[in-house]
Coordinates of C-alpha atoms and ligand atoms in Angstrom, one line a residue:
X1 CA 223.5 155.6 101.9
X2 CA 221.9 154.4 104.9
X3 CA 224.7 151.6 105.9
X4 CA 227.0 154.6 105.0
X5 CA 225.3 156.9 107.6
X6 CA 225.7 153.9 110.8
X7 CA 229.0 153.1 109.8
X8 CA 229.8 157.0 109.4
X9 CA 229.0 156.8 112.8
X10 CA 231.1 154.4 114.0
X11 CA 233.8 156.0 111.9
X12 CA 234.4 158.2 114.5
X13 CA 235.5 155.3 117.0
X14 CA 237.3 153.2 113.8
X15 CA 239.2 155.6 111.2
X16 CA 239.6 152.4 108.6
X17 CA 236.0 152.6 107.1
X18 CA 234.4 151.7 103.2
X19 CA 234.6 154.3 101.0
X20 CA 234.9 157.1 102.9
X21 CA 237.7 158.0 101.7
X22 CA 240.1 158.5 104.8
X23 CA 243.4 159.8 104.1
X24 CA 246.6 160.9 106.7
X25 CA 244.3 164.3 107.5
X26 CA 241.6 162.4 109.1
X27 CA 244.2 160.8 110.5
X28 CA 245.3 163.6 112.6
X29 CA 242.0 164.3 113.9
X30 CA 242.3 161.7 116.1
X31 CA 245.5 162.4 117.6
X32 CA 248.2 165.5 116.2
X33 CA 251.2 163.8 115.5
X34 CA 254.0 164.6 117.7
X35 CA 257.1 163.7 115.6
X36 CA 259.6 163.7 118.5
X37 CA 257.6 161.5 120.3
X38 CA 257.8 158.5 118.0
X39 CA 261.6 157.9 119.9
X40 CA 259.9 157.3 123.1
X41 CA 258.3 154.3 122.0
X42 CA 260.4 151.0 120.7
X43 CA 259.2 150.3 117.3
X44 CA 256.9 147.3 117.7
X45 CA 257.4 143.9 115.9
X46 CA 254.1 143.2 114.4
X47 CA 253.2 139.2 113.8
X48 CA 250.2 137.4 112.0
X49 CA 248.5 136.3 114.7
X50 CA 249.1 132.3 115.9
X51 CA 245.5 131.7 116.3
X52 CA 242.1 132.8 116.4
X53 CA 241.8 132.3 120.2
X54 CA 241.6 136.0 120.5
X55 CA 239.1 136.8 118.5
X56 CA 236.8 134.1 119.3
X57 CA 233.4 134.8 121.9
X58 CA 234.2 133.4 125.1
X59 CA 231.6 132.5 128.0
X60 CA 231.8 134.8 131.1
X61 CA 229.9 134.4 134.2
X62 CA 226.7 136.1 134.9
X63 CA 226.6 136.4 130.9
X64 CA 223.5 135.8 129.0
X65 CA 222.8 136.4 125.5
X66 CA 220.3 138.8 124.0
X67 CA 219.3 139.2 120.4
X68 CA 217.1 141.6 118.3
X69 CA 215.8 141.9 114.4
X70 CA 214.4 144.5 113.4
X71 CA 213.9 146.8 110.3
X72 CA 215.3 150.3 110.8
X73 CA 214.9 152.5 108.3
X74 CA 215.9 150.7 104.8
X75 CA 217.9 148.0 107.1
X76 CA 217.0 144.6 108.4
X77 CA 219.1 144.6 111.6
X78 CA 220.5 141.8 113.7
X79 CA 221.6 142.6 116.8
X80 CA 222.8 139.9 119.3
X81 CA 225.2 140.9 122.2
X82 CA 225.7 139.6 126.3
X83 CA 224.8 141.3 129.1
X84 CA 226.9 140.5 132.2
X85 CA 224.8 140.1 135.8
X86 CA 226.0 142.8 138.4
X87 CA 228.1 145.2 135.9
X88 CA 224.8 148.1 135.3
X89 CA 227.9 149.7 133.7
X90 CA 228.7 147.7 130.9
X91 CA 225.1 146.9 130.2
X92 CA 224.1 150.3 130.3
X93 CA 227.0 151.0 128.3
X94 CA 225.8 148.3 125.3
X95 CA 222.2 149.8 125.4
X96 CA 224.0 153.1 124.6
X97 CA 225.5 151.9 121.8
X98 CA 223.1 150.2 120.3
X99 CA 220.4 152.8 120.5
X100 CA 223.1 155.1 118.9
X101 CA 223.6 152.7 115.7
X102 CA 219.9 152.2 115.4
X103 CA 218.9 155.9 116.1
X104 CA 221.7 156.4 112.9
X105 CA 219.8 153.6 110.9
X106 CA 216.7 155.3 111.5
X107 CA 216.8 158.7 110.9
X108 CA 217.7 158.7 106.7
X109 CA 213.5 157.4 107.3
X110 CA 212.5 160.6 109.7
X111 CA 212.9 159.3 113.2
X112 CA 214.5 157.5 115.7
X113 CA 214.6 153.8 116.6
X114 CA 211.3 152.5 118.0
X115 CA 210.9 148.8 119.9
X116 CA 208.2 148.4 117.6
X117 CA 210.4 148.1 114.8
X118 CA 211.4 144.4 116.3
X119 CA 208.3 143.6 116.2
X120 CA 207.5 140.8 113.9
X121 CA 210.6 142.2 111.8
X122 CA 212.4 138.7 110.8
X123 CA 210.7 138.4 107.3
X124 CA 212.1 141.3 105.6
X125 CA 214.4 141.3 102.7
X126 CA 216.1 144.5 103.3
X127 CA 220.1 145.0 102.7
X128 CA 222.0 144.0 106.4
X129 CA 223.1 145.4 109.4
X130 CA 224.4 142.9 111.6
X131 CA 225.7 144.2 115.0
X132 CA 227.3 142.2 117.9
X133 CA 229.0 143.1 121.4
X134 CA 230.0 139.9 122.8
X135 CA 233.1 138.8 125.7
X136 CA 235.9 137.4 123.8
X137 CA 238.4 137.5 127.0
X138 CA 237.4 137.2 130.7
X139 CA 240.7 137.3 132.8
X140 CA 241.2 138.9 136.5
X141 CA 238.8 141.2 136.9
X142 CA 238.5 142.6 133.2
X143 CA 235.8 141.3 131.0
X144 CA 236.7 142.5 127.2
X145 CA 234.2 143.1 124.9
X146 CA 234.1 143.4 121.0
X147 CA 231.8 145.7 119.5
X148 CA 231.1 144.9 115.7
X149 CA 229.0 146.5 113.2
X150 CA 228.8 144.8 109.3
X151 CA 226.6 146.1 107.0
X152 CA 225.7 145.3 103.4
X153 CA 224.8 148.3 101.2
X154 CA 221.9 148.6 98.7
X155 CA 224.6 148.5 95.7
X156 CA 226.0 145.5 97.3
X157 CA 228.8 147.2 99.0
X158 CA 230.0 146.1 102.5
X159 CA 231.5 147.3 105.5
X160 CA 232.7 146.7 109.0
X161 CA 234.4 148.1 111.9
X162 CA 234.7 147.1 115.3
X163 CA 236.2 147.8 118.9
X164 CA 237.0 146.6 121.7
X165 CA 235.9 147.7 125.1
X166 CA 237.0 147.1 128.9
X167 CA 234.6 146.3 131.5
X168 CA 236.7 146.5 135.2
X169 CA 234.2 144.4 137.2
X170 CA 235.5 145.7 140.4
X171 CA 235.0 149.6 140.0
X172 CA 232.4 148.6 137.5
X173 CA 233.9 151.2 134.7
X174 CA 234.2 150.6 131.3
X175 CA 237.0 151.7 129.1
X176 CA 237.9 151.8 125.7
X177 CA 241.1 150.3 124.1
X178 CA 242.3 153.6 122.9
X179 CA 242.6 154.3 126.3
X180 CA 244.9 151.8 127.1
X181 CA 247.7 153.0 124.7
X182 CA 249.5 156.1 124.5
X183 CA 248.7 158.3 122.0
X184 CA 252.2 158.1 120.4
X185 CA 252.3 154.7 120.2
X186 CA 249.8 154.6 116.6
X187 CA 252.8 156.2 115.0
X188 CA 255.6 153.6 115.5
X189 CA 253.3 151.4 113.9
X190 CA 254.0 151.3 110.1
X191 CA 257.6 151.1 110.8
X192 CA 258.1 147.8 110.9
X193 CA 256.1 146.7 107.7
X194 CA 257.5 143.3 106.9
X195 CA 255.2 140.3 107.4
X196 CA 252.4 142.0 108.1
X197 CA 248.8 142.4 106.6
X198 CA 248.8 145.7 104.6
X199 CA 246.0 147.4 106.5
X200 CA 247.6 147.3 109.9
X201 CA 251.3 148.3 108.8
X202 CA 250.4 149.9 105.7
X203 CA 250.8 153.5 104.6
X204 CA 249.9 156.2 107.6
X205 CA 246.2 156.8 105.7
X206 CA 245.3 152.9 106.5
X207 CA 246.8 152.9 110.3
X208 CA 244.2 150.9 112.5
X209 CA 242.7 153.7 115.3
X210 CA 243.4 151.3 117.8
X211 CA 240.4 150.8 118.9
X212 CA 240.0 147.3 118.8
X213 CA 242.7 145.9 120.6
X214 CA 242.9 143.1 122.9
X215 CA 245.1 143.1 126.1
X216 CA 246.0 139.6 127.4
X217 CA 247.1 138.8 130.6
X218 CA 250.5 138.0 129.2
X219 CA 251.0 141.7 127.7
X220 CA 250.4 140.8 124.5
X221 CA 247.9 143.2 122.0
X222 CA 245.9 141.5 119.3
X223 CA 244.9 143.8 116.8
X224 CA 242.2 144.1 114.4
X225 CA 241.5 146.4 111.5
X226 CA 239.0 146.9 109.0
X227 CA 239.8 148.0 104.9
X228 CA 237.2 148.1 102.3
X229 CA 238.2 145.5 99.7
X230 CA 237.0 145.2 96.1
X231 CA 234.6 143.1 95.4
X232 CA 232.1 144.6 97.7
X233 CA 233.6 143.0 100.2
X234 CA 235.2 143.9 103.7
X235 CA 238.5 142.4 104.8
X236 CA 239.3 141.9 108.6
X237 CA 243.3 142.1 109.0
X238 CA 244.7 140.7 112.5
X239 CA 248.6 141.1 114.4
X240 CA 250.3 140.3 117.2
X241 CA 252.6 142.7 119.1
X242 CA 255.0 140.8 121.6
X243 CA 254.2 141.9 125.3
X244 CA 257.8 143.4 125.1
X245 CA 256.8 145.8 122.7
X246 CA 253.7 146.0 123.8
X247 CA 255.1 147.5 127.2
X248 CA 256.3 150.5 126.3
X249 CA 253.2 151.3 124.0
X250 CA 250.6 151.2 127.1
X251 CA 249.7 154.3 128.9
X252 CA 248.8 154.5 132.3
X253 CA 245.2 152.8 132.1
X254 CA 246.6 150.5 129.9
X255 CA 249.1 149.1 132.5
X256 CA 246.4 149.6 135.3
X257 CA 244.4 147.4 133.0
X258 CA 246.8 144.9 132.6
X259 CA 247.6 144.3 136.5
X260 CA 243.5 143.6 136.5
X261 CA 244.1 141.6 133.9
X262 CA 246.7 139.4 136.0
X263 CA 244.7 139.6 139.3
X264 CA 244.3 136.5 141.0
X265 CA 240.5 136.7 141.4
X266 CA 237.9 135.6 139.4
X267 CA 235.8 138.1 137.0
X268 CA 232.5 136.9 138.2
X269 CA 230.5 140.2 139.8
X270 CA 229.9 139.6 143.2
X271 CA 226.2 140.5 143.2
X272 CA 225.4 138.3 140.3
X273 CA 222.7 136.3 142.4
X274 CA 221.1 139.5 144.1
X275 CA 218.0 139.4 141.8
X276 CA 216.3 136.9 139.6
X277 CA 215.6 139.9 137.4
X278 CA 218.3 140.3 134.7
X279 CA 218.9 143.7 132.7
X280 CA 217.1 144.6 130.3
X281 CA 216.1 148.1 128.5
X282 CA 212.6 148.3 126.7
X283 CA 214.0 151.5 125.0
X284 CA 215.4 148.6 122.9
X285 CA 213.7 145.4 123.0
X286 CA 210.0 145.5 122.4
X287 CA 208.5 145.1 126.4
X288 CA 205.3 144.3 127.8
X289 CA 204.0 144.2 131.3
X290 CA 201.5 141.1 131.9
X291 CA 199.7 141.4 134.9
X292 CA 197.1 139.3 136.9
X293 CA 194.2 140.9 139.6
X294 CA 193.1 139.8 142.5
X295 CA 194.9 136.6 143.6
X296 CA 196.6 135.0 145.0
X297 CA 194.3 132.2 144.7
X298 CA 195.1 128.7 146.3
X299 CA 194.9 126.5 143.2
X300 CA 195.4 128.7 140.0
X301 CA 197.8 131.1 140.9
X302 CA 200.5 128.2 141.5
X303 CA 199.3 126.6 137.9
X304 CA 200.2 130.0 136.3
X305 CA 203.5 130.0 138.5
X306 CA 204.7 127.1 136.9
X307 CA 203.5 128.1 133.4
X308 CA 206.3 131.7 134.0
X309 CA 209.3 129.7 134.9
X310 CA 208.4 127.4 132.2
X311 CA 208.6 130.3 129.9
X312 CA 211.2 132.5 131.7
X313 CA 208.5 135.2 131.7
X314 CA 208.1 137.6 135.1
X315 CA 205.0 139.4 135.7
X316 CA 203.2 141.6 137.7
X317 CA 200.4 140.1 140.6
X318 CA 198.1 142.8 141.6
X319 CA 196.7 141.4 145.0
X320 CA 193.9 142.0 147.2
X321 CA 195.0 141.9 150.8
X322 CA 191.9 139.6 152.2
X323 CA 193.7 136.8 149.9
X324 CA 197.3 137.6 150.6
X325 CA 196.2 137.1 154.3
X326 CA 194.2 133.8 153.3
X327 CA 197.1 132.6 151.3
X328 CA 200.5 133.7 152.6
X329 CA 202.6 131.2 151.2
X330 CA 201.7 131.6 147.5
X331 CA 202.3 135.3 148.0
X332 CA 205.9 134.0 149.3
X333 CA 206.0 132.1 145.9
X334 CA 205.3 134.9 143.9
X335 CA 207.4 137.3 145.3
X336 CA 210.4 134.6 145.6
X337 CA 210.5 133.6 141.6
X338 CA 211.0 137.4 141.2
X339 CA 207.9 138.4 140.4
X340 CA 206.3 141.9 141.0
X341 CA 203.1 142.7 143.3
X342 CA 201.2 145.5 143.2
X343 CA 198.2 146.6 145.7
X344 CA 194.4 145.8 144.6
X345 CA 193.5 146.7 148.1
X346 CA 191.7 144.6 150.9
X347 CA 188.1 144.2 149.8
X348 CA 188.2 145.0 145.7
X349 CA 185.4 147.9 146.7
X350 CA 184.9 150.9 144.3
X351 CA 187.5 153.0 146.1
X352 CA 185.4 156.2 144.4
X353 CA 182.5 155.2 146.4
X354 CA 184.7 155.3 149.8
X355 CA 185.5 158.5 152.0
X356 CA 189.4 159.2 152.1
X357 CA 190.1 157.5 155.3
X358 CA 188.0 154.2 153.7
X359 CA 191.0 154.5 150.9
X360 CA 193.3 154.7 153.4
X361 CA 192.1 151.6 155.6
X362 CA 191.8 149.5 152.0
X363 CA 195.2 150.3 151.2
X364 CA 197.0 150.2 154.6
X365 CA 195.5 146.2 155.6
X366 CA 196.0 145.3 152.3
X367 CA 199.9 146.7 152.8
X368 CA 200.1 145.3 155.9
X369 CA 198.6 141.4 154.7
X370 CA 201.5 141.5 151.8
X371 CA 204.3 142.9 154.5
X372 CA 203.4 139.8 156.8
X373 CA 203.6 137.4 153.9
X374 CA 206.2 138.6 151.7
X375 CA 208.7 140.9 154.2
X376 CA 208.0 144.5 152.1
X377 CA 204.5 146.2 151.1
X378 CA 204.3 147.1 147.3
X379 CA 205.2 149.9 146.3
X380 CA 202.2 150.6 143.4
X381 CA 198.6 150.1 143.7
X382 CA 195.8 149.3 141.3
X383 CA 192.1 150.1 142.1
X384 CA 189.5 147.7 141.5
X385 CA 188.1 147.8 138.0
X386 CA 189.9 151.0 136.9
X387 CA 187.9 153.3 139.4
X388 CA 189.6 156.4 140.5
X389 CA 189.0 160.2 140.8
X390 CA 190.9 163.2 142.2
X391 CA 190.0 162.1 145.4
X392 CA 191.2 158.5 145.1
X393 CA 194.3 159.8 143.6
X394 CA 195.2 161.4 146.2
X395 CA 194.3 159.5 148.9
X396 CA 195.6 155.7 147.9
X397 CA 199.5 157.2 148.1
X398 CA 200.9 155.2 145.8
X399 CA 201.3 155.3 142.0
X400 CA 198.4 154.2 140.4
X401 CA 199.1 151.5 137.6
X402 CA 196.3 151.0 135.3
X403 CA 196.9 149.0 131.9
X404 CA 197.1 149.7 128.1
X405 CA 195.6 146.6 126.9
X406 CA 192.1 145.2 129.0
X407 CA 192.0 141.3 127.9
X408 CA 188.6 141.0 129.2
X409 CA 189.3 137.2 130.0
X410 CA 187.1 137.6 132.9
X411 CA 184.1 138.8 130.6
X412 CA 184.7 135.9 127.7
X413 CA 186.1 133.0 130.1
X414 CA 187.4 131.8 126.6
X415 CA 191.4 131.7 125.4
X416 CA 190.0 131.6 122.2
X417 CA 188.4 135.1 122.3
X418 CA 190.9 137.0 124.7
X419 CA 194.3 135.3 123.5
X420 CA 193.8 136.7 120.1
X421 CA 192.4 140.2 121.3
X422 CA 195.3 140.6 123.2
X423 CA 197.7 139.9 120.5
X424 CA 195.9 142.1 118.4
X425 CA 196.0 145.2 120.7
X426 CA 199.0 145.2 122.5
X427 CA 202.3 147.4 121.4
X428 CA 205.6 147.9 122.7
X429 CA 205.6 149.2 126.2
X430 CA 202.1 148.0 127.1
X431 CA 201.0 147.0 130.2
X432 CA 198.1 144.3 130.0
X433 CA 195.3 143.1 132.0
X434 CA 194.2 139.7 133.0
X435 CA 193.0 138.0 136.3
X436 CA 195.0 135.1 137.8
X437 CA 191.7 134.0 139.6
X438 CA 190.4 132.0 136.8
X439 CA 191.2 128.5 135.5
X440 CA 190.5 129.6 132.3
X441 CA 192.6 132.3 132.0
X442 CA 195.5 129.9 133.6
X443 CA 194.4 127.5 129.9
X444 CA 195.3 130.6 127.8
X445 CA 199.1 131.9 129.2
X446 CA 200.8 129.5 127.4
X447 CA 199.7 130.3 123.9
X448 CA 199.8 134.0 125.0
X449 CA 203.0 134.2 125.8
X450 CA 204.5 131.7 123.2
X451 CA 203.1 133.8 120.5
X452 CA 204.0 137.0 122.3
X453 CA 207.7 135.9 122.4
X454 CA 207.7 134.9 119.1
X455 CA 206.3 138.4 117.7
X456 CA 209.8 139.4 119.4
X457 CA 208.3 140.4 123.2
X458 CA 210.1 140.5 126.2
X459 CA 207.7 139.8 128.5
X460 CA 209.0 141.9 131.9
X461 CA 207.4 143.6 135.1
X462 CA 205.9 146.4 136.2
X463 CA 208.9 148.0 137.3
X464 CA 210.9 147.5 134.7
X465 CA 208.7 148.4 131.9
X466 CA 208.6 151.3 133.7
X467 CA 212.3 151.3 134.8
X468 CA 213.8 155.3 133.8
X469 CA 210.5 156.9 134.7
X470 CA 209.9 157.8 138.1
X471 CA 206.6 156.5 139.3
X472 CA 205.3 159.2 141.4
X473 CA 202.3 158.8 143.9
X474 CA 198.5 159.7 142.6
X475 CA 199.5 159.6 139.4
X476 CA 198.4 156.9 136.4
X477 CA 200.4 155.0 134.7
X478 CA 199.0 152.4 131.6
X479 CA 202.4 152.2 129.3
X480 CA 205.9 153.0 129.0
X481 CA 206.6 156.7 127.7
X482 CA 208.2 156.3 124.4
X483 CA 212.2 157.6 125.0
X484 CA 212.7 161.0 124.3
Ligands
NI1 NI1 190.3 143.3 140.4

């Protein structure tokens, strides 16, 4: 019922799906047939396709693979897909998607998709969902991606669908393949029915939607369509239409497309180096935020450097200014591997115990000690063990980021006791205390984090758990707002 529900979703993209029935009405939902328009296009010669080249994942620059499990609903999903580095269009396109199949997973069970449902989800023996979006062609300046969703029913009944989508890296848009093909061009396709798999030149009710179609740079379109087979199983049916039939069947994005798809330069996004921070969206992926106070220090804040980019985690420094002015060049560090720093003002006082202008002074040296070390102040502040009323609100100017999970390592000076309390307390979303002062708080990050990334945590920054929600001045902040 469930997998019925997702892939009900994704019928709306893909008309060939299991058991539902379709039939030549659905059909013409998608498109009204225009009869006198079929003699505008040549009738295409469809072939089995020569290879699998086309529908194989292929590497693209700036690309970097992501992967979730997680139980939704009745559903043990696995998602994997790729992100591309300087295309916020494509990526924010895949987060889309993927929230929408897992929002449809969810709701038969009364809700939408959480992160927390990836937490610690890979032992469950729940019917499948597998979903993928990966580049299977990178040519010009058009990365193509295939979106797939398989699923396994309760009864044992599978399904699948797919599509293919076009990511321009130049404007940054992304199209879909139906786009690339004029609408009459579907009908001149069961015409020429010899030699080919049933389910793309079969009758009209089993026509493909054209949605997952691949464009090469030669003009050729490789096809793929989904039929429900017996057997509870799922057959995938492929063709090849020549680029001389293909011509006539491409509409104006679709010829558009293929001069990208020819262009002489590379795909690679220009901005792909900008930022050592790569996309990511803890709407979807289960995020915290580890920060450490009141660095930097001179001999354990480069110890816990090296432990990060050992682990590929950034995080969040919270400096005073009196040691950002002591030790300039570890603040460079910091804020060079692409981590985040936050103001813990000059002295670490109880900022409720000072007048406004005391705030003030705390907060401006302290700006003005990371501006001469790093280039830029922060732009979020922490006071000094928590404290802050009305007052200090309104007079520190900046957002205020407190934390949803207090390890305490200061208190216990022991991994043993604030390793486990942390893993205990923390949640999607949650932003988490610790002090990069002490050596034995250095002696607990790496079984912190190793266990945190294998509960399924992306371990991120301030800024981006928080990325979507505008941090406003004077206001507190200790976790990421669950997405409405
Ligand atoms: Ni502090």
């Amino acid at each position: 019922m469930i997998l019925r529900i997702v892939l009900g979703w994704f019928c709306v993209l893909v008309l060939i799906c299991a058991g539902d029935g379709l039939n030549g009405s659905t059909v013409s939902l998608q498109q009204p047939r225009a009869a006198a328009a079929v003699n505008n296009v040549d009738v295409p010669v469809l072939r089995p396709p020569l290879s699998d080249a086309r529908w194989t994942p292929v590497q693209v620059p700036g690309g970097y693979p992501m992967s979730l499990t997680a139980v939704v609903g009745a559903h043990q999903v696995k998602a994997s897909w790729t992100y591309v580095d300087g295309l916020p269009g494509l990526n924010s396109h895949l987060d889309s998607w993927l929230l929408g199949i897992l929002d449809a997973a969810a709701t038969p069970s009364g809700g939408r998709y959480r992160p927390a449902m990836a937490v610690n989800a890979s032992q469950s023996a729940n019917p499948g969902l597998t979903v993928s979006a990966q580049p299977v062609q990178a040519a010009g300046t058009v990365i193509v991606v295939r979106e797939k969703v398989s699923g396994t029913g309760a009864d044992g009944t599978s399904a699948a669908s797919s599509e293919t989508i076009y990511a321009d890296t130049v404007s940054g848009e992304v199209h879909r393949a139906a786009e690339l093909l004029r609408p009459e061009a579907l009908d001149a396709l069961p015409a020429r029915a010899a030699g080919v798999p049933a389910g793309i030149a079969g009758p009209a009710a089993q026509q493909p939607a054209l949605s997952d179609v691949v464009l090469t740079p030669s003009g050729e379109l490789h096809i793929t369509a989904h039929r429900p087979a017996g057997g509870g199983r799922s057959d995938q049916e492929k063709a090849t239409i020549s680029a001389g039939d293909a011509e006539a069947m491409l509409s104006d994005m679709g010829r558009k497309m293929l001069g990208q798809l020819q262009a002489a330069e590379s795909p690679a996004p220009a901005t792909a180096a900008a930022s050592p921070l790569r996309h990511v969206n803890c709407d979807l992926v289960p995020c915290a935020a580890l920060t450490y106070d009141d660095g930097p220090d001179a001999r354990t804040t480069p110890q816990l450097l090296a432990i990060l980019k050992e682990k590929n985690v950034h995080a969040t420094f919270f400096m005073t200014g009196s040691n950002a002015a002591s030790n300039p060049a570890i603040a460079r560090q910091v804020a060079e591997a692409g981590h985040a720093i936050g103001n813990h003002t000059f002295s670490h006082p109880y900022l409720t115990k000072l007048s406004a202008a005391g705030v003030r002074s705390e907060m401006d040296r302290t700006d003005a000690a990371i501006r001469a070390a790093v280039g830029s102040a922060p732009s979020f502040m922490r006071p000094p063990y928590g404290a802050a009323d009305a007052a200090v609100q309104r007079a520190v100017g900046k957002p205020l980021i407190l934390w949803a999970v207090d390890s305490l390592d200061w208190q216990s000076k022991n991994p043993a006791v604030f390793v486990p309390k942390v893993l205990k307390e923390i949640t999607p979303g949650a932003v988490v205390l610790m002090h990069d002062v002490d050596p034995t708080t250095i002696a607990g990050q790496q079984e912190l984090i190793t266990n945190l990334q294998t509960q399924g945590y992306t371990l991120v920054t301030v800024p981006q758990i928080f990325e979507g929600t505008p941090l406003v001045a004077g206001h507190v902040y200790r976790s990421r707002p669950e997405r409405r």
